PDB file of C-alpha atoms and ligand atoms in Angstrom:
ATOM      1  CA  MET A  34      -7.125  20.492  -1.224  1.00  0.00           C
ATOM      2  CA  LYS A  35      -4.775  17.594  -0.442  1.00  0.00           C
ATOM      3  CA  ILE A  36      -3.694  15.595  -3.483  1.00  0.00           C
ATOM      4  CA  ILE A  37      -2.348  12.245  -2.342  1.00  0.00           C
ATOM      5  CA  SER A  38      -0.444   9.952  -4.652  1.00  0.00           C
ATOM      6  CA  VAL A  39      -0.885   6.368  -3.473  1.00  0.00           C
ATOM      7  CA  ALA A  40       2.358   4.914  -4.780  1.00  0.00           C
ATOM      8  CA  SER A  41       4.636   1.928  -4.266  1.00  0.00           C
ATOM      9  CA  GLY A  42       7.312   1.074  -6.796  1.00  0.00           C
ATOM     10  CA  LYS A  43       6.388  -2.624  -6.748  1.00  0.00           C
ATOM     11  CA  GLY A  44       3.133  -3.822  -8.280  1.00  0.00           C
ATOM     12  CA  GLY A  45       0.482  -5.850  -6.481  1.00  0.00           C
ATOM     13  CA  VAL A  46       1.173  -4.479  -3.002  1.00  0.00           C
ATOM     14  CA  GLY A  47      -2.294  -2.945  -2.541  1.00  0.00           C
ATOM     15  CA  LYS A  48      -2.299   0.591  -4.020  1.00  0.00           C
ATOM     16  CA  THR A  49      -5.652   0.260  -5.748  1.00  0.00           C
ATOM     17  CA  THR A  50      -7.293  -1.414  -2.754  1.00  0.00           C
ATOM     18  CA  ILE A  51      -5.991   1.288  -0.424  1.00  0.00           C
ATOM     19  CA  THR A  52      -6.943   4.125  -2.804  1.00  0.00           C
ATOM     20  CA  ALA A  53     -10.514   2.828  -3.056  1.00  0.00           C
ATOM     21  CA  ASN A  54     -10.978   2.174   0.643  1.00  0.00           C
ATOM     22  CA  LEU A  55      -9.107   5.176   1.984  1.00  0.00           C
ATOM     23  CA  SER A  56     -11.401   7.271  -0.228  1.00  0.00           C
ATOM     24  CA  VAL A  57     -14.395   5.637   1.447  1.00  0.00           C
ATOM     25  CA  ALA A  58     -12.866   6.100   4.921  1.00  0.00           C
ATOM     26  CA  LEU A  59     -12.213   9.818   4.364  1.00  0.00           C
ATOM     27  CA  SER A  60     -15.674  10.251   2.866  1.00  0.00           C
ATOM     28  CA  ASN A  61     -17.214   8.492   5.899  1.00  0.00           C
ATOM     29  CA  LEU A  62     -15.463  11.080   8.062  1.00  0.00           C
ATOM     30  CA  GLY A  63     -17.266  13.825   6.175  1.00  0.00           C
ATOM     31  CA  PHE A  64     -14.739  14.894   3.549  1.00  0.00           C
ATOM     32  CA  LYS A  65     -15.335  15.402  -0.164  1.00  0.00           C
ATOM     33  CA  VAL A  66     -13.140  12.852  -1.920  1.00  0.00           C
ATOM     34  CA  THR A  67     -12.327  12.057  -5.536  1.00  0.00           C
ATOM     35  CA  ALA A  68     -10.331   8.955  -6.512  1.00  0.00           C
ATOM     36  CA  ILE A  69      -8.623   8.977  -9.905  1.00  0.00           C
ATOM     37  CA  ASP A  70      -7.232   5.938 -11.721  1.00  0.00           C
ATOM     38  CA  LEU A  71      -3.802   6.922 -12.976  1.00  0.00           C
ATOM     39  CA  ASN A  72      -2.961   3.445 -14.251  1.00  0.00           C
ATOM     40  CA  LEU A  73      -3.214   4.629 -17.824  1.00  0.00           C
ATOM     41  CA  THR A  74      -2.216   1.344 -19.451  1.00  0.00           C
ATOM     42  CA  THR A  75      -3.954  -1.026 -17.041  1.00  0.00           C
ATOM     43  CA  PRO A  76      -6.767   0.814 -15.273  1.00  0.00           C
ATOM     44  CA  ASN A  77      -8.584  -1.178 -12.595  1.00  0.00           C
ATOM     45  CA  LEU A  78      -9.690   1.211  -9.832  1.00  0.00           C
ATOM     46  CA  GLY A  79     -13.168   1.390 -11.379  1.00  0.00           C
ATOM     47  CA  PHE A  80     -13.637  -2.378 -10.886  1.00  0.00           C
ATOM     48  CA  GLN A  81     -13.291  -2.066  -7.129  1.00  0.00           C
ATOM     49  CA  PHE A  82     -16.280   0.293  -7.174  1.00  0.00           C
ATOM     50  CA  GLY A  83     -18.271  -1.856  -9.597  1.00  0.00           C
ATOM     51  CA  TYR A  84     -17.692   0.280 -12.711  1.00  0.00           C
ATOM     52  CA  TYR A  85     -16.831  -2.007 -15.596  1.00  0.00           C
ATOM     53  CA  LEU A  86     -16.932  -0.095 -18.854  1.00  0.00           C
ATOM     54  CA  PRO A  87     -17.197   3.614 -18.097  1.00  0.00           C
ATOM     55  CA  GLU A  88     -18.716   5.597 -20.944  1.00  0.00           C
ATOM     56  CA  VAL A  89     -16.365   8.483 -20.297  1.00  0.00           C
ATOM     57  CA  GLY A  90     -13.097   7.875 -18.476  1.00  0.00           C
ATOM     58  CA  LEU A  91      -9.880   9.639 -17.529  1.00  0.00           C
ATOM     59  CA  HIS A  92      -8.282   9.103 -20.944  1.00  0.00           C
ATOM     60  CA  GLU A  93     -11.034  10.983 -22.732  1.00  0.00           C
ATOM     61  CA  ILE A  94     -11.110  13.733 -20.114  1.00  0.00           C
ATOM     62  CA  LEU A  95      -7.360  14.256 -20.511  1.00  0.00           C
ATOM     63  CA  LYS A  96      -7.968  14.744 -24.227  1.00  0.00           C
ATOM     64  CA  ASN A  97     -10.922  17.050 -23.679  1.00  0.00           C
ATOM     65  CA  LEU A  98     -11.462  18.653 -20.278  1.00  0.00           C
ATOM     66  CA  ASP A  99     -15.041  19.591 -21.230  1.00  0.00           C
ATOM     67  CA  LYS A 100     -15.898  15.926 -20.631  1.00  0.00           C
ATOM     68  CA  LEU A 101     -14.924  16.085 -16.963  1.00  0.00           C
ATOM     69  CA  GLU A 102     -18.436  16.130 -15.500  1.00  0.00           C
ATOM     70  CA  LYS A 103     -19.463  13.085 -17.540  1.00  0.00           C
ATOM     71  CA  GLY A 104     -16.428  11.103 -16.354  1.00  0.00           C
ATOM     72  CA  ILE A 105     -17.075  11.535 -12.631  1.00  0.00           C
ATOM     73  CA  TYR A 106     -19.023   8.610 -11.157  1.00  0.00           C
ATOM     74  CA  ILE A 107     -20.563   9.174  -7.745  1.00  0.00           C
ATOM     75  CA  HIS A 108     -20.494   5.996  -5.659  1.00  0.00           C
ATOM     76  CA  SER A 109     -23.346   5.149  -3.292  1.00  0.00           C
ATOM     77  CA  GLU A 110     -22.133   7.067  -0.267  1.00  0.00           C
ATOM     78  CA  GLY A 111     -20.586  10.010  -2.027  1.00  0.00           C
ATOM     79  CA  VAL A 112     -17.053   9.114  -3.125  1.00  0.00           C
ATOM     80  CA  LYS A 113     -16.398  10.440  -6.616  1.00  0.00           C
ATOM     81  CA  VAL A 114     -14.466   8.138  -8.923  1.00  0.00           C
ATOM     82  CA  ILE A 115     -12.782   8.907 -12.233  1.00  0.00           C
ATOM     83  CA  PRO A 116     -12.031   5.508 -13.777  1.00  0.00           C
ATOM     84  CA  GLY A 117      -9.837   4.909 -16.804  1.00  0.00           C
ATOM     85  CA  ASN A 118     -11.067   3.987 -20.259  1.00  0.00           C
ATOM     86  CA  LEU A 119     -10.468   0.350 -21.008  1.00  0.00           C
ATOM     87  CA  ASN A 120     -10.188   0.409 -24.801  1.00  0.00           C
ATOM     88  CA  ILE A 121      -6.626   0.408 -26.125  1.00  0.00           C
ATOM     89  CA  GLU A 122      -7.273   3.192 -28.668  1.00  0.00           C
ATOM     90  CA  SER A 123      -7.966   5.603 -25.838  1.00  0.00           C
ATOM     91  CA  LEU A 124      -4.261   5.442 -24.946  1.00  0.00           C
ATOM     92  CA  TYR A 125      -3.211   7.454 -27.968  1.00  0.00           C
ATOM     93  CA  GLY A 126      -2.993  11.220 -27.868  1.00  0.00           C
ATOM     94  CA  ILE A 127      -3.270  11.683 -24.123  1.00  0.00           C
ATOM     95  CA  ASP A 128      -2.145  15.061 -22.836  1.00  0.00           C
ATOM     96  CA  LEU A 129      -0.812  14.459 -19.317  1.00  0.00           C
ATOM     97  CA  SER A 130      -0.258  18.172 -18.861  1.00  0.00           C
ATOM     98  CA  ASN A 131      -4.049  18.402 -18.539  1.00  0.00           C
ATOM     99  CA  LEU A 132      -3.953  16.324 -15.361  1.00  0.00           C
ATOM    100  CA  ASP A 133      -3.237  19.256 -13.044  1.00  0.00           C
ATOM    101  CA  LYS A 134      -5.938  21.358 -14.706  1.00  0.00           C
ATOM    102  CA  LEU A 135      -8.388  18.492 -14.239  1.00  0.00           C
ATOM    103  CA  ILE A 136      -7.518  18.071 -10.553  1.00  0.00           C
ATOM    104  CA  TYR A 137      -7.945  21.754  -9.793  1.00  0.00           C
ATOM    105  CA  LYS A 138     -11.403  21.732 -11.374  1.00  0.00           C
ATOM    106  CA  LEU A 139     -12.522  19.143  -8.801  1.00  0.00           C
ATOM    107  CA  ASN A 140     -14.354  20.473  -5.824  1.00  0.00           C
ATOM    108  CA  SER A 141     -12.814  18.038  -3.304  1.00  0.00           C
ATOM    109  CA  ASP A 142     -11.042  18.100   0.040  1.00  0.00           C
ATOM    110  CA  PHE A 143      -8.960  15.062  -0.928  1.00  0.00           C
ATOM    111  CA  VAL A 144      -7.959  13.803  -4.346  1.00  0.00           C
ATOM    112  CA  LEU A 145      -6.455  10.314  -4.249  1.00  0.00           C
ATOM    113  CA  LEU A 146      -4.357   9.229  -7.197  1.00  0.00           C
ATOM    114  CA  ASP A 147      -4.115   5.478  -7.713  1.00  0.00           C
ATOM    115  CA  SER A 148      -0.671   5.046  -9.254  1.00  0.00           C
ATOM    116  CA  ALA A 149       0.816   2.634 -11.730  1.00  0.00           C
ATOM    117  CA  ALA A 150       3.492   0.184 -10.652  1.00  0.00           C
ATOM    118  CA  GLY A 151       7.118   0.959 -11.385  1.00  0.00           C
ATOM    119  CA  LEU A 152       8.680   4.379 -11.598  1.00  0.00           C
ATOM    120  CA  GLY A 153       8.016   5.148 -15.254  1.00  0.00           C
ATOM    121  CA  ARG A 154       5.992   7.896 -16.951  1.00  0.00           C
ATOM    122  CA  GLU A 155       2.623   6.879 -15.506  1.00  0.00           C
ATOM    123  CA  ALA A 156       3.867   6.555 -11.943  1.00  0.00           C
ATOM    124  CA  LEU A 157       5.775   9.837 -12.210  1.00  0.00           C
ATOM    125  CA  ALA A 158       2.655  11.643 -13.451  1.00  0.00           C
ATOM    126  CA  SER A 159       0.998  10.706 -10.175  1.00  0.00           C
ATOM    127  CA  LEU A 160       3.964  11.862  -8.072  1.00  0.00           C
ATOM    128  CA  ASN A 161       4.300  15.121 -10.013  1.00  0.00           C
ATOM    129  CA  SER A 162       0.638  16.080  -9.632  1.00  0.00           C
ATOM    130  CA  ALA A 163       0.491  15.240  -5.943  1.00  0.00           C
ATOM    131  CA  THR A 164       1.087  17.446  -2.926  1.00  0.00           C
ATOM    132  CA  ASP A 165       1.583  14.401  -0.681  1.00  0.00           C
ATOM    133  CA  ILE A 166       2.795  10.843  -1.158  1.00  0.00           C
ATOM    134  CA  LEU A 167       1.479   7.790   0.665  1.00  0.00           C
ATOM    135  CA  VAL A 168       3.939   4.927   0.273  1.00  0.00           C
ATOM    136  CA  VAL A 169       2.290   1.509   0.126  1.00  0.00           C
ATOM    137  CA  THR A 170       4.437  -1.523   0.739  1.00  0.00           C
ATOM    138  CA  ASN A 171       4.342  -5.072   2.057  1.00  0.00           C
ATOM    139  CA  PRO A 172       6.604  -6.295   4.855  1.00  0.00           C
ATOM    140  CA  GLU A 173       8.968  -8.097   2.491  1.00  0.00           C
ATOM    141  CA  ILE A 174      12.345  -7.150   1.078  1.00  0.00           C
ATOM    142  CA  THR A 175      11.473  -6.852  -2.652  1.00  0.00           C
ATOM    143  CA  ALA A 176       8.594  -4.477  -1.927  1.00  0.00           C
ATOM    144  CA  LEU A 177      10.747  -2.481   0.484  1.00  0.00           C
ATOM    145  CA  THR A 178      13.668  -1.950  -1.871  1.00  0.00           C
ATOM    146  CA  ASP A 179      11.264  -0.680  -4.556  1.00  0.00           C
ATOM    147  CA  ALA A 180       9.587   1.535  -1.957  1.00  0.00           C
ATOM    148  CA  LEU A 181      13.001   3.000  -1.071  1.00  0.00           C
ATOM    149  CA  ARG A 182      13.577   3.997  -4.699  1.00  0.00           C
ATOM    150  CA  LEU A 183      10.166   5.649  -4.710  1.00  0.00           C
ATOM    151  CA  VAL A 184      10.990   7.514  -1.480  1.00  0.00           C
ATOM    152  CA  LYS A 185      14.234   8.836  -2.997  1.00  0.00           C
ATOM    153  CA  ILE A 186      12.445  10.037  -6.134  1.00  0.00           C
ATOM    154  CA  ALA A 187       9.694  11.689  -4.088  1.00  0.00           C
ATOM    155  CA  GLU A 188      12.324  13.433  -1.952  1.00  0.00           C
ATOM    156  CA  ASN A 189      14.101  14.660  -5.076  1.00  0.00           C
ATOM    157  CA  LEU A 190      10.799  16.092  -6.288  1.00  0.00           C
ATOM    158  CA  ASN A 191      10.436  17.862  -2.920  1.00  0.00           C
ATOM    159  CA  LYS A 192       7.147  16.122  -2.210  1.00  0.00           C
ATOM    160  CA  ASN A 193       5.784  15.644   1.276  1.00  0.00           C
ATOM    161  CA  ILE A 194       5.887  11.961   2.169  1.00  0.00           C
ATOM    162  CA  ILE A 195       3.016  11.492   4.634  1.00  0.00           C
ATOM    163  CA  GLY A 196       4.138   8.040   5.691  1.00  0.00           C
ATOM    164  CA  ILE A 197       3.841   4.365   4.964  1.00  0.00           C
ATOM    165  CA  ALA A 198       0.827   2.073   4.678  1.00  0.00           C
ATOM    166  CA  LEU A 199       2.146  -1.404   5.438  1.00  0.00           C
ATOM    167  CA  ASN A 200      -0.261  -3.803   3.757  1.00  0.00           C
ATOM    168  CA  ARG A 201      -0.864  -7.574   3.895  1.00  0.00           C
ATOM    169  CA  VAL A 202       0.643  -7.840   7.360  1.00  0.00           C
ATOM    170  CA  GLY A 203       0.471 -11.339   8.786  1.00  0.00           C
ATOM    171  CA  ARG A 204       0.577 -13.152   5.446  1.00  0.00           C
ATOM    172  CA  SER A 205       3.964 -14.715   5.972  1.00  0.00           C
ATOM    173  CA  LYS A 206       5.825 -15.832   9.089  1.00  0.00           C
ATOM    174  CA  LYS A 207       9.133 -14.321   8.024  1.00  0.00           C
ATOM    175  CA  GLU A 208       7.978 -10.790   7.477  1.00  0.00           C
ATOM    176  CA  ILE A 209       9.870  -7.618   8.306  1.00  0.00           C
ATOM    177  CA  LYS A 210       8.726  -5.819  11.450  1.00  0.00           C
ATOM    178  CA  LYS A 211       7.203  -2.335  11.480  1.00  0.00           C
ATOM    179  CA  GLU A 212      10.209  -0.781  13.263  1.00  0.00           C
ATOM    180  CA  GLU A 213      12.618  -2.192  10.673  1.00  0.00           C
ATOM    181  CA  VAL A 214      10.428  -0.883   7.847  1.00  0.00           C
ATOM    182  CA  GLU A 215      10.501   2.571   9.441  1.00  0.00           C
ATOM    183  CA  ARG A 216      14.274   2.449   9.864  1.00  0.00           C
ATOM    184  CA  PHE A 217      14.799   1.232   6.295  1.00  0.00           C
ATOM    185  CA  LEU A 218      12.527   3.800   4.626  1.00  0.00           C
ATOM    186  CA  GLY A 219      13.018   6.643   7.093  1.00  0.00           C
ATOM    187  CA  TYR A 220       9.293   7.377   7.518  1.00  0.00           C
ATOM    188  CA  GLU A 221       6.569   6.407   9.952  1.00  0.00           C
ATOM    189  CA  VAL A 222       4.289   3.437   9.380  1.00  0.00           C
ATOM    190  CA  LEU A 223       0.826   5.023   9.681  1.00  0.00           C
ATOM    191  CA  ALA A 224      -1.117   1.772   9.499  1.00  0.00           C
ATOM    192  CA  GLU A 225      -0.511  -1.957   9.430  1.00  0.00           C
ATOM    193  CA  ILE A 226      -3.297  -3.349   7.278  1.00  0.00           C
ATOM    194  CA  PRO A 227      -3.632  -7.069   7.890  1.00  0.00           C
ATOM    195  CA  GLU A 228      -3.995  -9.809   5.336  1.00  0.00           C
ATOM    196  CA  ASP A 229      -7.781 -10.166   5.414  1.00  0.00           C
ATOM    197  CA  LYS A 230     -10.018 -12.518   3.465  1.00  0.00           C
ATOM    198  CA  TRP A 231     -12.663  -9.777   3.392  1.00  0.00           C
ATOM    199  CA  VAL A 232     -10.407  -7.748   1.093  1.00  0.00           C
ATOM    200  CA  VAL A 233     -10.283 -10.600  -1.404  1.00  0.00           C
ATOM    201  CA  LYS A 234     -14.048 -11.063  -1.115  1.00  0.00           C
ATOM    202  CA  SER A 235     -14.660  -7.343  -1.635  1.00  0.00           C
ATOM    203  CA  ILE A 236     -12.593  -7.327  -4.819  1.00  0.00           C
ATOM    204  CA  GLU A 237     -14.504 -10.354  -6.093  1.00  0.00           C
ATOM    205  CA  GLU A 238     -17.797  -8.634  -5.313  1.00  0.00           C
ATOM    206  CA  ARG A 239     -16.657  -5.251  -6.675  1.00  0.00           C
ATOM    207  CA  VAL A 240     -17.630  -3.454  -3.462  1.00  0.00           C
ATOM    208  CA  PRO A 241     -15.051  -1.616  -1.315  1.00  0.00           C
ATOM    209  CA  VAL A 242     -14.329  -3.640   1.824  1.00  0.00           C
ATOM    210  CA  LEU A 243     -15.312  -0.671   4.003  1.00  0.00           C
ATOM    211  CA  TYR A 244     -18.855  -1.062   2.666  1.00  0.00           C
ATOM    212  CA  LEU A 245     -18.890  -4.851   2.493  1.00  0.00           C
ATOM    213  CA  ASN A 246     -17.699  -5.313   6.065  1.00  0.00           C
ATOM    214  CA  PRO A 247     -16.879  -2.089   7.941  1.00  0.00           C
ATOM    215  CA  ASN A 248     -15.942  -4.093  11.056  1.00  0.00           C
ATOM    216  CA  CYS A 249     -13.368  -6.457   9.588  1.00  0.00           C
ATOM    217  CA  ARG A 250      -9.729  -5.917  10.559  1.00  0.00           C
ATOM    218  CA  ALA A 251      -8.684  -4.411   7.222  1.00  0.00           C
ATOM    219  CA  SER A 252     -11.572  -1.900   7.272  1.00  0.00           C
ATOM    220  CA  ILE A 253     -10.758  -0.847  10.837  1.00  0.00           C
ATOM    221  CA  GLU A 254      -7.098  -0.328  10.007  1.00  0.00           C
ATOM    222  CA  ILE A 255      -7.853   1.630   6.817  1.00  0.00           C
ATOM    223  CA  THR A 256     -10.148   3.870   8.867  1.00  0.00           C
ATOM    224  CA  ASN A 257      -7.227   4.365  11.247  1.00  0.00           C
ATOM    225  CA  LEU A 258      -5.025   5.207   8.271  1.00  0.00           C
ATOM    226  CA  ALA A 259      -7.511   7.989   7.465  1.00  0.00           C
ATOM    227  CA  TYR A 260      -7.270   9.274  11.057  1.00  0.00           C
ATOM    228  CA  ALA A 261      -3.466   9.179  10.866  1.00  0.00           C
ATOM    229  CA  ILE A 262      -3.519  11.154   7.598  1.00  0.00           C
ATOM    230  CA  LEU A 263      -5.767  13.721   9.253  1.00  0.00           C
ATOM    231  CA  GLY A 264      -3.135  14.028  11.981  1.00  0.00           C
ATOM    232  CA  THR A 265      -5.432  12.944  14.803  1.00  0.00           C
ATOM    233  CA  THR A 266      -4.482  10.515  17.546  1.00  0.00           C
ATOM    234  CA  TYR A 267      -7.977   8.970  17.699  1.00  0.00           C
ATOM    235  CA  ARG A 268      -8.111   5.294  16.637  1.00  0.00           C
ATOM    236  CA  VAL A 269     -10.958   2.796  16.338  1.00  0.00           C
ATOM    237  CA  LYS A 270     -10.738  -0.756  17.656  1.00  0.00           C
ATOM    238  CA  GLN A 271     -12.388  -3.894  16.385  1.00  0.00           C
ATOM    239  CA  SER A 272     -15.341  -4.812  18.574  1.00  0.00           C
ATOM    240  CA  PHE A 273     -15.385  -8.075  20.518  1.00  0.00           C
ATOM    241  CA  TRP A 274     -18.218  -9.535  18.411  1.00  0.00           C
ATOM    242  CA  SER A 275     -16.695  -8.649  15.058  1.00  0.00           C
ATOM    243  CA  LYS A 276     -13.445 -10.293  16.232  1.00  0.00           C
ATOM    244  CA  ILE A 277     -15.414 -13.453  16.944  1.00  0.00           C
ATOM    245  CA  PHE A 278     -17.317 -13.268  13.646  1.00  0.00           C
ATOM    246  CA  SER A 279     -14.177 -12.620  11.595  1.00  0.00           C
ATOM    247  CA  TRP A 280     -13.113 -16.185  12.350  1.00  0.00           C
ATOM    248  CA  ILE A 281     -16.304 -17.636  10.952  1.00  0.00           C
TER     249      ILE A 281
HETATM  250  P1  LIG B 644      -1.738  -2.780  -6.651  1.00  0.00           P
HETATM  251  O1  LIG B 644      -2.733  -1.736  -6.998  1.00  0.00           O
HETATM  252  O2  LIG B 644      -0.604  -2.259  -5.805  1.00  0.00           O
HETATM  253  O3  LIG B 644      -1.234  -3.520  -7.850  1.00  0.00           O
HETATM  254  P2  LIG B 644      -4.011  -4.210  -5.572  1.00  0.00           P
HETATM  255  O4  LIG B 644      -4.667  -3.236  -4.651  1.00  0.00           O
HETATM  256  O5  LIG B 644      -4.621  -4.388  -6.917  1.00  0.00           O
HETATM  257  O6  LIG B 644      -2.457  -3.867  -5.719  1.00  0.00           O
HETATM  258  O7  LIG B 644      -3.929  -5.600  -4.785  1.00  0.00           O
HETATM  259  C1  LIG B 644      -3.505  -6.778  -5.433  1.00  0.00           C
HETATM  260  C2  LIG B 644      -4.213  -7.970  -4.829  1.00  0.00           C
HETATM  261  O8  LIG B 644      -3.706  -8.207  -3.532  1.00  0.00           O
HETATM  262  C3  LIG B 644      -5.712  -7.765  -4.654  1.00  0.00           C
HETATM  263  O9  LIG B 644      -6.401  -8.193  -5.774  1.00  0.00           O
HETATM  264  C4  LIG B 644      -6.026  -8.610  -3.447  1.00  0.00           C
HETATM  265  O10 LIG B 644      -6.338  -9.926  -3.869  1.00  0.00           O
HETATM  266  C5  LIG B 644      -4.732  -8.659  -2.686  1.00  0.00           C
HETATM  267  N1  LIG B 644      -4.734  -7.833  -1.465  1.00  0.00           N
HETATM  268  C6  LIG B 644      -4.362  -6.526  -1.335  1.00  0.00           C
HETATM  269  N2  LIG B 644      -4.438  -6.117  -0.057  1.00  0.00           N
HETATM  270  C7  LIG B 644      -4.873  -7.195   0.662  1.00  0.00           C
HETATM  271  C8  LIG B 644      -5.155  -7.422   2.061  1.00  0.00           C
HETATM  272  N3  LIG B 644      -4.979  -6.475   2.984  1.00  0.00           N
HETATM  273  N4  LIG B 644      -5.609  -8.653   2.408  1.00  0.00           N
HETATM  274  C9  LIG B 644      -5.763  -9.639   1.487  1.00  0.00           C
HETATM  275  N5  LIG B 644      -5.507  -9.484   0.178  1.00  0.00           N
HETATM  276  C10 LIG B 644      -5.062  -8.281  -0.243  1.00  0.00           C
HETATM  277 MG1  LIG B 645      -3.302  -1.042  -8.891  1.00  0.00          MG
END
């Protein structure tokens, strides 16, 4: 079982979007995948799958592991999701030491941990429980300096850094190039996920973009991120017609 912490340092760079859609991409390739929302104070992974107010969520499971089965939501095509509880009271009395026990009870090939922003207790819980770290960043200096701090912490914890998912590429004219990002962080950029209006639409519609439009540029690149994580050299390309339609 690979346990991947999807982490960043800076908030708003695309961790939740990538966790949700990378889960779908790996599931589409035939793997058993569970995505867990480790944003304990501000959970929002469930929204991207259309789960608003889960009856049982991560917070309750961490307090009582017997509730695990009830807190796993199986999305249409097989991805399992453990969303967070949204009520504030659920924050009290959480036992984070139960997280590892919970993960090892899951019968999955991949467990993806959607991390909190920053490098505080919540974010560290994700790094500590993971076997591998996927660093998400944007091609801009503030995101990169936070990503560098994350990289240093992950290295100190002796975690395997799989590489970098560079997200929202093409949003600004003055952005930092892939090669510079790799030199700055010292790891390979596995995917350059473009700024894509389909991502925004998918979040509005509460459906992962890989389901909403599997042929848009962001979906193609997230699928290629899955291939890169699997260590294969195979890559998919956007078809001619979907390129034309993406402009409409
Ligand atoms: P994080 O979990 O790191 O805080 P999110 O995944 O919630 O970040 O993304 C924050 C917002 O950024 C999303 O609501 C979405 O509007 C936007 N976003 C993320 N990735 C993309 C993308 N590739 N193209 C367009 N918008 C994006
Ligand atoms: Mg998030």
